[in-house]
Amino acid sequence: MVNTQKTRLMTKCAIYEKHAGKEDIYMSKYFKADYVRWNIVKTIIYVTIGYLALWGMYFLYNLNEYIEQAFMIDYKSYGMKMLGFYIALLAIYIGICWISYSAKYRRSRARLAKYYKVLGKINKLNEKDERLKDLEDY
Amino acid sequence: MTQLLEIRTKLIEIYQKTETYVVIAFKLLFYFLAFNALRKTIHYNARLSGFAVVLCLTVISAFLPPSITVAVMVFYIALQLYSASPLIAATVLVIALILFCFFLRFASSYGNAVIAMPLLMGMKIPYVLPICLGLFSTPITVIPVCVGVFAYYFLKGITANMITVEQVAAADNPFGFYISVLDSVVKNEAMLASMIVFSLVIVAVYIVRNIKMDYSFEISVAVGAGTSMIGFIIMMLRYDIGVGVFSVCLFSVISGLIAVAVNFIYRPLFYAGTEQVQFEDDYYYYYVKAVPKIKVAGSKINVRHVVTRRTSTMDEDFGDELDDVDSGLAFNSDNALSGAKGRVLAGEPDEDEDWDELSDMEYKAYRSTRASDRTNGLKTAKKPSSAVKESDGPVSARRSERRIVKGNTGSARQTAAERNGAAVRKNSAAGSDARGTQAAEAGRRPLGGAKHGSAADVRGASDKRNASKKHASSDRYSGGYARRSESSEDDF
């Protein structure tokens, strides 16, 4: 016979696993610091790619000016300026990532704790069912 | 209001029944509108602008995640532009890459908002999206909305500067188009102003809806509509955004009404029933405000004819049906045969389904005999026959209690039969041999009591959960319905 309570709990678990659970279970493989660091590394890579693409577009946009003033540009200060922008952008993104991924990890752990609690309940119900089955067989 | 709630319940029921198809249909419609708008805006490649291509892309996109669909659209735009100017096509891809790296990867699940925003801006009704996103989502949606606004102005810039393929091909300097297209975005103050206004709307709606006050959702919608109205009127004074004051006001109000309607379907709250409670535990003192959700079951009436043992003739049964029709009750077409069926089932009880016909005592006795037989290695005791049941007093009493009319109640737990004047069939003979039947209006008769034999059971939707385990076996026999007299006792 179908155990309605167990079915309800299992449905809850399945819905969680389908949506937020996927990422939460993946995140549970990491410690918090490792998870945040790994995401910061990914962010650095993405920001670098994005910045280079942006700089490329900006360069093409001002190509005529650069050609005209090719011998008058102070390349050192220009390079420092570009680097300064890059570091500033990186600092902003790293800060945002640190805060947001830490909060994300915290929320994920809270959800996962609830999920394990429900799994424990299901386990208990399974044990109860098995005991009843044994009793009936006896 | 009750009617609206009933309509809402019906809509939800329909949606729940047909969820898979409805979702796919909406996706198909949405992506078709988006691709069709793109096809009409950028039509530099005749093959890609064909209706069949658009239809194929729509069908493919309907089964892809929203973020991938955005990528499909980007590639579609790039391929279209490649025919006119490879440089502009490459620019589109690079801009998409930049947007992804800096912004969209933090809100990749809101791909549909990115697609919807330029679509709605093209239709001149973009105000509804920021309000709804503020109402149901988080301020992170500022990112997809701003990207959508950017996409709209960028595409507009492309079409304004690159009118025909021939014109582009004839141009001496391909960088000229590149610069003019980028200028249309970089130097576009109206675009920046739109982004600011929409971001303000999202944040304002989000903040107001989280304030702990009654009707915060409705107020937040009004604040959102007001913000967009004021913001765009201020914008109009400075920039030419191509819309008038009247249309901004009108569409803002319409957007607000749509958002209220969506909110009503999503979460109708009953503020009059707000509970404010305070309690404490070892660590905290709690101030809790609980606003109940309104839940009204739809007025659905189902009358299930249950097997009865009758000696009545077919003519009498048809007479009963006519009575049912007179009293406004929908009835089953094979009702006339219920008497015959009843006799058949009663005479040949099914091995699993006739336990409800037995009294508890009989059932217990049978179980204990069966158990003792098992331990003694004997053959299982024979189940009591229907002949025994018929002559047994408790059985008759139990059968007579069963009054079955299935209905779905309203908020006041009023039975469907009471509200709609539905008839209940009743057996005039209570557990005796006389089995004449007659129809009566349930709303005018007491529903409890063991005096009447029954053919129908009245039950509200909320009574489902109250149906006791004890009567599970009888439920099986009577088509899965609990007795009303017991279930109504469990209601608060």
XYZ file of C-alpha atoms in Angstrom:
630
model
C 0.000 0.000 0.000
C 1.251 3.496 -0.783
C 2.542 5.367 2.233
C 1.160 8.860 1.686
C 3.454 10.540 4.188
C 6.507 9.000 2.609
C 5.278 9.887 -0.867
C 4.774 13.484 0.191
C 8.266 13.755 1.649
C 9.845 12.060 -1.350
C 8.012 14.421 -3.698
C 9.347 17.371 -1.712
C 12.854 16.002 -1.993
C 12.482 15.296 -5.713
C 11.255 18.838 -6.403
C 14.177 20.266 -4.445
C 16.655 18.013 -6.253
C 15.211 19.080 -9.590
C 15.636 22.801 -8.958
C 17.895 24.331 -6.312
C 19.089 20.939 -5.113
C 21.200 20.324 -8.185
C 23.455 23.271 -7.479
C 23.298 22.848 -3.712
C 24.490 19.259 -3.909
C 27.261 20.320 -6.268
C 28.242 23.109 -3.861
C 28.302 20.716 -0.920
C 31.435 19.157 -2.397
C 33.374 22.325 -1.545
C 34.290 24.073 1.665
C 33.029 27.615 1.761
C 36.434 29.217 1.231
C 37.242 26.870 -1.661
C 33.912 27.529 -3.319
C 34.266 31.318 -3.040
C 37.867 31.220 -4.257
C 37.021 29.026 -7.235
C 34.269 31.411 -8.290
C 36.558 34.403 -7.869
C 39.070 32.727 -10.204
C 36.288 32.168 -12.757
C 35.215 35.789 -12.388
C 38.778 36.999 -12.988
C 38.901 34.980 -16.215
C 35.529 36.275 -17.416
C 36.355 39.882 -16.528
C 39.695 39.609 -18.325
C 38.039 38.253 -21.490
C 35.316 40.879 -21.321
C 37.807 43.656 -20.707
C 39.996 42.627 -23.629
C 36.935 42.468 -25.911
C 35.797 45.860 -24.682
C 39.238 47.337 -25.177
C 39.386 45.869 -28.686
C 36.088 47.489 -29.588
C 37.186 50.779 -28.088
C 40.434 50.582 -30.068
C 38.552 50.005 -33.344
C 36.140 52.786 -32.501
C 39.017 55.244 -32.066
C 41.250 53.724 -34.744
C 41.402 56.873 -36.836
C 42.580 58.942 -33.876
C 45.210 56.380 -32.951
C 46.541 56.313 -36.494
C 46.710 60.091 -36.650
C 48.394 60.416 -33.275
C 50.472 57.239 -33.438
C 53.727 59.048 -32.698
C 52.342 61.429 -30.115
C 50.779 58.929 -27.749
C 52.544 58.276 -24.453
C 52.263 54.507 -24.539
C 53.536 54.013 -21.017
C 50.929 56.246 -19.413
C 48.299 54.825 -21.778
C 49.213 51.299 -20.706
C 49.178 52.267 -17.021
C 45.781 53.845 -17.484
C 44.384 50.711 -19.101
C 45.927 48.551 -16.391
C 44.509 50.817 -13.700
C 41.018 50.456 -15.168
C 41.457 46.717 -15.362
C 42.586 46.423 -11.735
C 39.762 48.682 -10.540
C 37.205 46.648 -12.475
C 38.667 43.431 -11.157
C 38.591 44.729 -7.574
C 34.911 45.677 -7.884
C 33.978 42.300 -9.350
C 36.006 40.343 -6.810
C 34.332 42.268 -3.974
C 30.852 41.631 -5.373
C 31.667 37.954 -5.977
C 33.077 37.463 -2.505
C 29.919 38.834 -0.877
C 27.405 37.208 -3.221
C 29.014 33.749 -3.368
C 29.495 33.650 0.396
C 25.813 34.451 0.880
C 24.880 31.910 -1.782
C 26.887 29.201 -0.051
C 25.289 30.028 3.318
C 21.783 29.838 1.870
C 22.641 26.614 0.107
C 23.846 24.988 3.338
C 20.633 25.995 5.101
C 18.546 24.433 2.338
C 20.695 21.336 2.305
C 20.302 20.908 6.078
C 16.521 20.885 5.651
C 16.853 18.438 2.769
C 18.900 16.032 4.866
C 16.367 16.340 7.657
C 13.601 15.249 5.267
C 15.820 12.427 3.995
C 16.243 11.285 7.594
C 12.471 11.213 8.025
C 12.113 9.135 4.867
C 14.749 6.773 6.166
C 12.865 6.381 9.427
C 9.648 5.642 7.556
C 11.481 3.047 5.461
C 12.805 1.375 8.583
C 9.327 1.373 10.076
C 7.924 -0.191 6.918
C 10.583 -2.858 6.948
C 9.893 -3.683 10.586
C 6.165 -3.999 9.851
C 6.908 -6.191 6.867
C 9.113 -8.447 8.961
C 6.379 -8.650 11.574
C 3.791 -9.586 8.960
C 6.083 -12.227 7.493
C 6.641 -13.620 10.960
C -14.879 38.949 -5.520
C -15.980 35.386 -4.859
C -16.708 34.943 -8.542
C -13.241 36.219 -9.416
C -11.723 33.796 -6.958
C -13.742 30.969 -8.440
C -12.564 31.935 -11.920
C -9.008 31.984 -10.597
C -9.447 28.536 -9.109
C -10.860 27.234 -12.369
C -7.991 28.765 -14.322
C -5.492 27.166 -11.983
C -7.262 23.822 -12.285
C -7.194 24.051 -16.062
C -3.542 25.044 -15.970
C -2.681 22.169 -13.664
C -4.427 19.705 -15.954
C -2.828 21.002 -19.135
C 0.384 22.454 -17.748
C 2.768 20.742 -20.151
C 0.904 21.837 -23.272
C 0.111 25.336 -22.008
C 3.753 26.031 -21.150
C 4.938 24.794 -24.539
C 2.199 26.781 -26.321
C 3.173 29.967 -24.486
C 6.848 29.385 -25.221
C 6.118 28.797 -28.892
C 4.013 31.954 -29.087
C 6.575 34.040 -27.220
C 9.572 32.873 -29.252
C 7.642 33.131 -32.480
C 6.794 36.765 -31.722
C 10.438 37.430 -30.835
C 11.915 35.786 -33.944
C 9.260 37.310 -36.157
C 10.042 40.775 -34.798
C 13.747 40.130 -35.456
C 12.987 38.947 -38.982
C 11.043 42.118 -39.693
C 13.692 44.379 -38.116
C 16.808 42.827 -39.627
C 16.179 41.265 -43.007
C 19.502 41.366 -44.796
C 19.518 37.692 -45.694
C 16.547 36.502 -47.742
C 16.985 32.829 -46.803
C 17.185 33.472 -43.096
C 14.221 35.822 -43.253
C 11.976 33.049 -44.522
C 8.968 32.057 -42.504
C 10.062 28.414 -42.381
C 13.409 29.325 -40.784
C 11.676 31.438 -38.169
C 9.255 28.601 -37.442
C 12.089 26.076 -37.079
C 14.009 28.366 -34.737
C 10.852 28.933 -32.705
C 10.247 25.209 -32.255
C 13.894 24.543 -31.368
C 13.980 27.443 -28.896
C 10.825 26.252 -27.138
C 12.730 23.192 -25.934
C 15.950 24.975 -25.001
C 16.839 26.781 -21.768
C 16.259 30.575 -21.957
C 19.977 31.402 -21.779
C 20.681 29.157 -24.776
C 17.769 30.740 -26.645
C 19.382 34.145 -26.141
C 22.565 32.730 -27.695
C 20.520 31.346 -30.623
C 19.041 34.800 -31.189
C 22.452 36.443 -31.074
C 23.745 34.026 -33.714
C 20.623 34.597 -35.816
C 21.209 38.360 -35.731
C 24.916 37.886 -36.513
C 24.153 35.641 -39.505
C 21.605 38.109 -40.824
C 24.093 40.956 -40.511
C 26.930 38.936 -42.001
C 25.284 39.257 -45.405
C 25.440 43.031 -45.128
C 28.591 43.652 -43.120
C 30.842 40.984 -41.566
C 32.333 43.644 -39.304
C 28.947 44.517 -37.789
C 28.172 40.805 -37.410
C 31.441 40.345 -35.531
C 30.628 43.415 -33.444
C 27.317 41.853 -32.413
C 29.090 38.684 -31.287
C 31.745 40.621 -29.380
C 29.134 42.808 -27.678
C 27.188 39.679 -26.703
C 30.412 38.221 -25.259
C 31.082 41.394 -23.264
C 27.537 41.487 -21.932
C 27.780 37.849 -20.920
C 31.144 38.216 -19.201
C 30.242 41.336 -17.267
C 26.552 40.959 -16.582
C 24.513 38.085 -17.937
C 26.430 35.287 -16.289
C 25.109 36.539 -12.949
C 21.509 36.386 -14.201
C 21.627 33.591 -16.751
C 18.246 32.233 -15.668
C 16.514 35.453 -16.747
C 17.114 34.969 -20.458
C 13.424 35.374 -21.194
C 13.479 38.872 -19.682
C 16.324 39.778 -22.051
C 14.194 38.622 -24.995
C 10.922 40.111 -23.711
C 12.241 43.600 -23.061
C 13.056 44.629 -26.674
C 9.901 42.856 -27.848
C 7.722 44.869 -25.457
C 9.613 48.061 -26.247
C 8.814 47.484 -29.897
C 5.151 47.191 -28.936
C 5.467 50.400 -26.831
C 4.419 48.611 -23.636
C 7.657 47.855 -21.788
C 6.401 49.138 -18.408
C 4.709 45.914 -17.352
C 7.884 43.821 -17.288
C 9.896 45.807 -14.684
C 6.828 46.000 -12.426
C 6.242 42.249 -12.607
C 9.927 41.492 -12.103
C 10.041 43.772 -9.062
C 6.904 42.096 -7.754
C 7.938 38.484 -8.176
C 11.692 38.513 -8.412
C 14.788 40.174 -6.986
C 16.689 43.348 -7.940
C 19.175 41.194 -9.904
C 16.624 41.433 -12.737
C 17.908 44.959 -13.306
C 20.676 43.264 -15.332
C 18.512 41.439 -17.914
C 16.178 44.427 -18.232
C 19.087 46.794 -18.940
C 20.597 44.311 -21.391
C 17.203 44.083 -23.123
C 16.999 47.870 -23.385
C 20.531 47.922 -24.798
C 19.603 45.248 -27.360
C 16.568 47.263 -28.461
C 18.527 50.479 -29.022
C 21.434 48.604 -30.613
C 19.158 46.899 -33.170
C 17.433 50.205 -33.750
C 20.823 51.812 -34.391
C 21.770 49.080 -36.865
C 18.566 49.408 -38.872
C 18.794 53.205 -38.827
C 22.368 53.213 -40.172
C 22.423 50.173 -42.439
C 19.301 50.593 -44.508
C 20.026 48.143 -47.345
C 22.672 45.576 -48.193
C 23.511 47.419 -51.396
C 24.067 50.633 -49.496
C 26.478 48.913 -47.149
C 28.312 47.179 -49.991
C 28.670 50.455 -51.859
C 30.222 52.246 -48.909
C 33.949 53.022 -49.147
C 34.712 52.824 -45.458
C 33.225 49.837 -43.624
C 34.365 51.376 -40.331
C 31.946 54.221 -40.974
C 29.008 51.920 -40.278
C 30.764 50.409 -37.288
C 31.312 53.844 -35.756
C 27.831 55.097 -36.532
C 26.215 51.939 -35.099
C 28.274 52.222 -31.911
C 27.539 55.935 -31.730
C 23.835 55.149 -31.749
C 24.396 53.212 -28.537
C 27.250 55.001 -26.778
C 25.886 58.493 -27.318
C 22.283 57.519 -26.779
C 21.179 59.299 -23.620
C 17.596 58.114 -24.020
C 18.838 54.549 -23.690
C 20.679 55.332 -20.486
C 17.662 57.195 -19.127
C 15.377 54.223 -19.956
C 17.764 51.875 -18.168
C 17.781 54.133 -15.117
C 13.980 54.458 -15.042
C 13.391 50.710 -15.410
C 16.006 49.940 -12.771
C 14.340 52.423 -10.417
C 10.956 50.811 -11.071
C 12.281 47.329 -10.237
C 14.039 48.490 -7.076
C 11.080 50.645 -5.935
C 8.570 47.826 -6.432
C 10.866 45.367 -4.687
C 11.405 47.663 -1.687
C 7.737 48.592 -1.266
C 6.480 45.029 -1.598
C 8.825 43.978 1.215
C 7.565 46.671 3.604
C 5.519 45.093 6.389
C 2.159 46.685 5.746
C -1.216 45.650 4.408
C -1.704 45.695 0.650
C 2.043 46.118 0.147
C 1.898 44.240 -3.166
C -0.834 46.422 -4.595
C 0.851 49.594 -3.321
C 4.166 48.480 -4.825
C 2.468 48.079 -8.221
C 1.064 51.603 -7.931
C 4.515 52.915 -6.956
C 6.075 51.105 -9.923
C 3.521 52.458 -12.384
C 3.922 55.955 -10.919
C 7.717 55.781 -11.095
C 7.713 54.722 -14.735
C 5.124 57.396 -15.569
C 7.073 60.218 -13.912
C 10.424 58.907 -15.194
C 9.330 58.738 -18.803
C 7.570 62.095 -18.675
C 10.821 63.652 -17.395
C 12.683 61.790 -20.155
C 10.267 63.129 -22.726
C 11.034 66.697 -21.723
C 14.701 66.109 -22.516
C 14.895 63.438 -25.216
C 12.804 62.330 -28.124
C 11.765 58.824 -27.153
C 9.034 58.522 -29.740
C 6.050 58.263 -27.385
C 3.564 60.829 -26.130
C 2.566 61.754 -22.583
C -0.880 60.246 -23.015
C 0.410 56.896 -24.232
C 2.993 56.735 -21.412
C 0.285 57.397 -18.801
C -2.207 55.023 -20.418
C 0.220 52.141 -20.849
C 1.657 52.657 -17.371
C -1.830 52.337 -15.890
C -2.597 49.297 -18.067
C 0.726 47.751 -17.037
C -0.166 48.353 -13.392
C -3.545 46.665 -13.870
C -1.920 43.688 -15.590
C 0.556 43.402 -12.713
C -2.312 43.516 -10.186
C -4.143 40.789 -12.130
C -1.015 38.632 -12.234
C -0.498 39.196 -8.514
C -4.134 38.252 -7.867
C -3.655 34.952 -9.666
C -0.309 34.331 -8.040
C -1.038 35.244 -4.430
C -4.452 36.548 -3.362
C -4.188 37.650 0.241
C -6.956 38.160 2.768
C -5.797 41.170 4.767
C -8.916 41.300 6.902
C -7.895 37.972 8.370
C -4.384 39.094 9.343
C -3.087 37.563 12.545
C -0.414 39.257 14.626
C 1.072 37.033 17.259
C 3.996 37.322 19.638
C 5.830 34.520 21.341
C 9.300 33.655 22.552
C 11.744 30.826 22.883
C 15.107 30.579 24.602
C 16.869 32.690 22.003
C 14.394 35.106 20.412
C 11.219 37.041 20.895
C 9.049 36.695 17.815
C 6.659 39.221 16.323
C 4.788 37.351 13.648
C 2.309 38.760 11.194
C 0.483 36.122 9.205
C -1.738 37.086 6.298
C -3.940 34.216 5.133
C -4.205 33.357 1.461
C -7.669 33.250 -0.007
C -8.603 29.827 -1.228
C -11.923 29.138 -2.830
C -12.743 25.848 -4.392
C -14.585 26.018 -7.692
C -18.285 25.216 -7.680
C -17.994 21.791 -9.164
C -20.780 19.329 -8.643
C -20.410 15.681 -9.324
C -23.105 13.281 -8.428
C -21.961 9.744 -8.162
C -24.631 7.086 -8.182
C -23.741 4.416 -5.789
C -24.838 0.858 -5.960
C -27.890 0.109 -3.940
C -29.836 -2.994 -3.450
C -33.271 -2.432 -4.830
C -36.254 -4.325 -5.887
C -37.637 -1.380 -7.765
C -38.586 -1.662 -11.379
C -36.912 0.126 -14.230
C -39.844 2.484 -14.483
C -39.340 3.655 -10.920
C -35.709 4.312 -11.628
C -36.551 6.413 -14.629
C -39.000 8.260 -12.442
C -36.157 9.061 -10.069
C -34.110 10.423 -12.884
C -36.884 12.721 -13.934
C -37.072 13.979 -10.373
C -33.357 14.675 -10.483
C -33.705 16.643 -13.668
C -36.546 18.666 -12.211
C -34.440 19.630 -9.239
C -31.562 20.783 -11.428
C -29.211 17.940 -10.768
C -26.874 16.625 -13.402
C -27.122 12.912 -13.524
C -25.352 9.988 -14.937
C -26.863 8.554 -18.051
C -26.585 4.999 -16.835
C -28.378 5.878 -13.662
C -31.340 3.859 -14.749
C -29.260 0.752 -14.543
C -27.975 1.433 -11.069
C -30.594 -0.776 -9.476
C -29.644 -3.682 -11.656
C -25.960 -3.107 -11.064
C -26.631 -2.959 -7.379
C -28.214 -6.319 -7.397
C -25.411 -7.839 -9.370
C -22.694 -6.444 -7.149
C -24.525 -7.246 -3.979
C -25.190 -10.775 -5.097
C -21.630 -11.413 -6.236
C -19.358 -9.551 -3.895
C -15.881 -8.881 -5.108
C -13.100 -10.444 -3.080
C -11.412 -7.120 -2.347
C -14.097 -4.513 -2.528
C -16.983 -5.687 -0.462
C -15.548 -5.225 2.987
C -17.380 -2.012 3.443
C -20.561 -3.999 3.382
C -19.535 -5.791 6.538
C -19.801 -4.475 10.004
C -16.641 -3.842 11.971
C -17.366 -6.750 14.222
C -17.742 -9.102 11.310
C -14.580 -7.846 9.749
C -12.594 -8.251 12.960
C -13.999 -11.709 13.456
C -13.038 -12.681 9.939
C -9.517 -11.295 10.349
C -8.961 -13.071 13.641
C -10.260 -16.360 12.211
C -8.019 -15.975 9.235
C -5.015 -15.234 11.408
C -5.665 -18.197 13.682
C -6.186 -20.441 10.674
C -2.889 -19.306 9.283
C -1.061 -20.120 12.486
C -2.757 -23.516 12.614
C -1.970 -24.193 8.993
C -5.629 -24.388 7.992
C -7.329 -23.081 4.914
C -8.473 -19.483 5.150
C -11.937 -18.937 6.527
C -14.581 -18.122 3.994
C -15.644 -14.581 3.800
C -19.183 -13.902 5.034
C -21.590 -13.855 2.174
C -23.858 -11.050 1.119
C -26.851 -13.026 2.322
C -25.483 -12.810 5.839
C -24.889 -9.116 5.387
C -28.405 -8.431 4.315
C -29.935 -9.935 7.351
C -27.493 -8.315 9.688
C -28.627 -5.332 11.687
C -25.412 -3.261 11.875
C -24.865 -3.619 8.168
C -28.210 -2.144 7.422
C -27.627 0.688 9.811
C -24.271 1.406 8.275
C -25.628 1.303 4.784
C -28.418 3.598 5.744
C -25.924 6.159 7.021
C -24.248 6.441 3.694
C -25.617 9.519 2.024
C -23.537 10.246 -0.964
C -23.459 13.437 -2.949
C -20.103 14.552 -4.128
C -19.590 18.288 -4.398
C -16.970 20.921 -4.076
C -17.669 23.478 -1.424
C -17.084 27.192 -1.323
C -15.120 29.098 1.276
C -17.907 28.899 3.795
C -17.845 25.120 3.473
C -21.319 25.190 2.126
C -22.052 21.981 0.352
C -22.453 22.014 -3.352
C -25.827 20.465 -2.948
C -26.982 23.153 -0.541
C -25.804 25.919 -2.789
C -27.095 24.623 -6.005
C -30.188 22.903 -4.838
C -28.947 19.596 -6.035
C -30.986 16.578 -5.289
C -29.967 13.689 -3.216
C -31.294 10.338 -3.941
C -32.468 8.632 -0.889
C -33.615 5.204 -0.139
C -36.792 5.276 1.774
C -36.288 1.925 3.401
C -33.629 1.977 6.094
C -31.921 -1.340 6.091
C -35.086 -3.225 5.458
C -36.479 -4.999 2.463
C -38.420 -2.067 1.144
C -36.240 -0.292 -1.396
C -38.293 2.346 -3.060
C -36.329 5.369 -4.111
C -37.148 8.998 -4.479
C -35.249 12.183 -5.213
C -35.189 15.130 -2.886
C -33.470 18.467 -2.774
C -30.501 18.168 -0.508
C -30.558 21.817 0.449
C -33.954 21.429 2.017
C -33.309 18.208 3.852
C -31.129 17.288 6.778
C -28.136 15.433 5.489
C -27.187 13.421 8.566
C -29.136 10.748 10.338
C -29.394 7.064 9.943
C -33.041 7.058 9.054
C -32.598 7.288 5.330
C -31.015 4.780 3.063
C -28.753 6.339 0.480
C -27.630 6.448 -3.076
C -25.410 9.494 -2.984
C -22.941 11.145 -0.681
C -22.329 14.864 -0.270
C -18.772 15.801 0.109
C -16.733 18.991 -0.199
C -13.252 19.128 -1.634
C -11.893 20.034 1.755
C -13.417 16.933 3.222
C -11.009 14.751 1.280
C -8.310 15.153 3.844
C -10.743 14.399 6.625
C -11.881 11.102 5.279
C -10.823 8.692 7.964
C -8.759 5.640 7.411
C -11.446 3.622 9.087
C -13.691 4.045 6.121
C -11.117 3.489 3.481
C -12.622 0.195 2.527
C -16.108 1.627 2.242
C -14.669 4.449 0.169
C -13.431 1.972 -2.316
C -16.815 0.501 -2.702
C -18.657 3.763 -2.956
C -16.261 5.231 -5.500
C -13.826 6.829 -3.065
C -16.118 9.086 -1.081
C -16.174 9.567 2.614
C -19.300 10.015 4.606
C -20.216 13.627 4.983
C -21.452 13.370 8.512
C -18.026 12.288 9.755
C -15.845 14.488 7.598
C -17.732 17.640 8.456
C -17.101 16.935 12.121
C -13.344 17.158 11.497
C -13.592 20.615 9.991
C -12.629 23.561 12.090
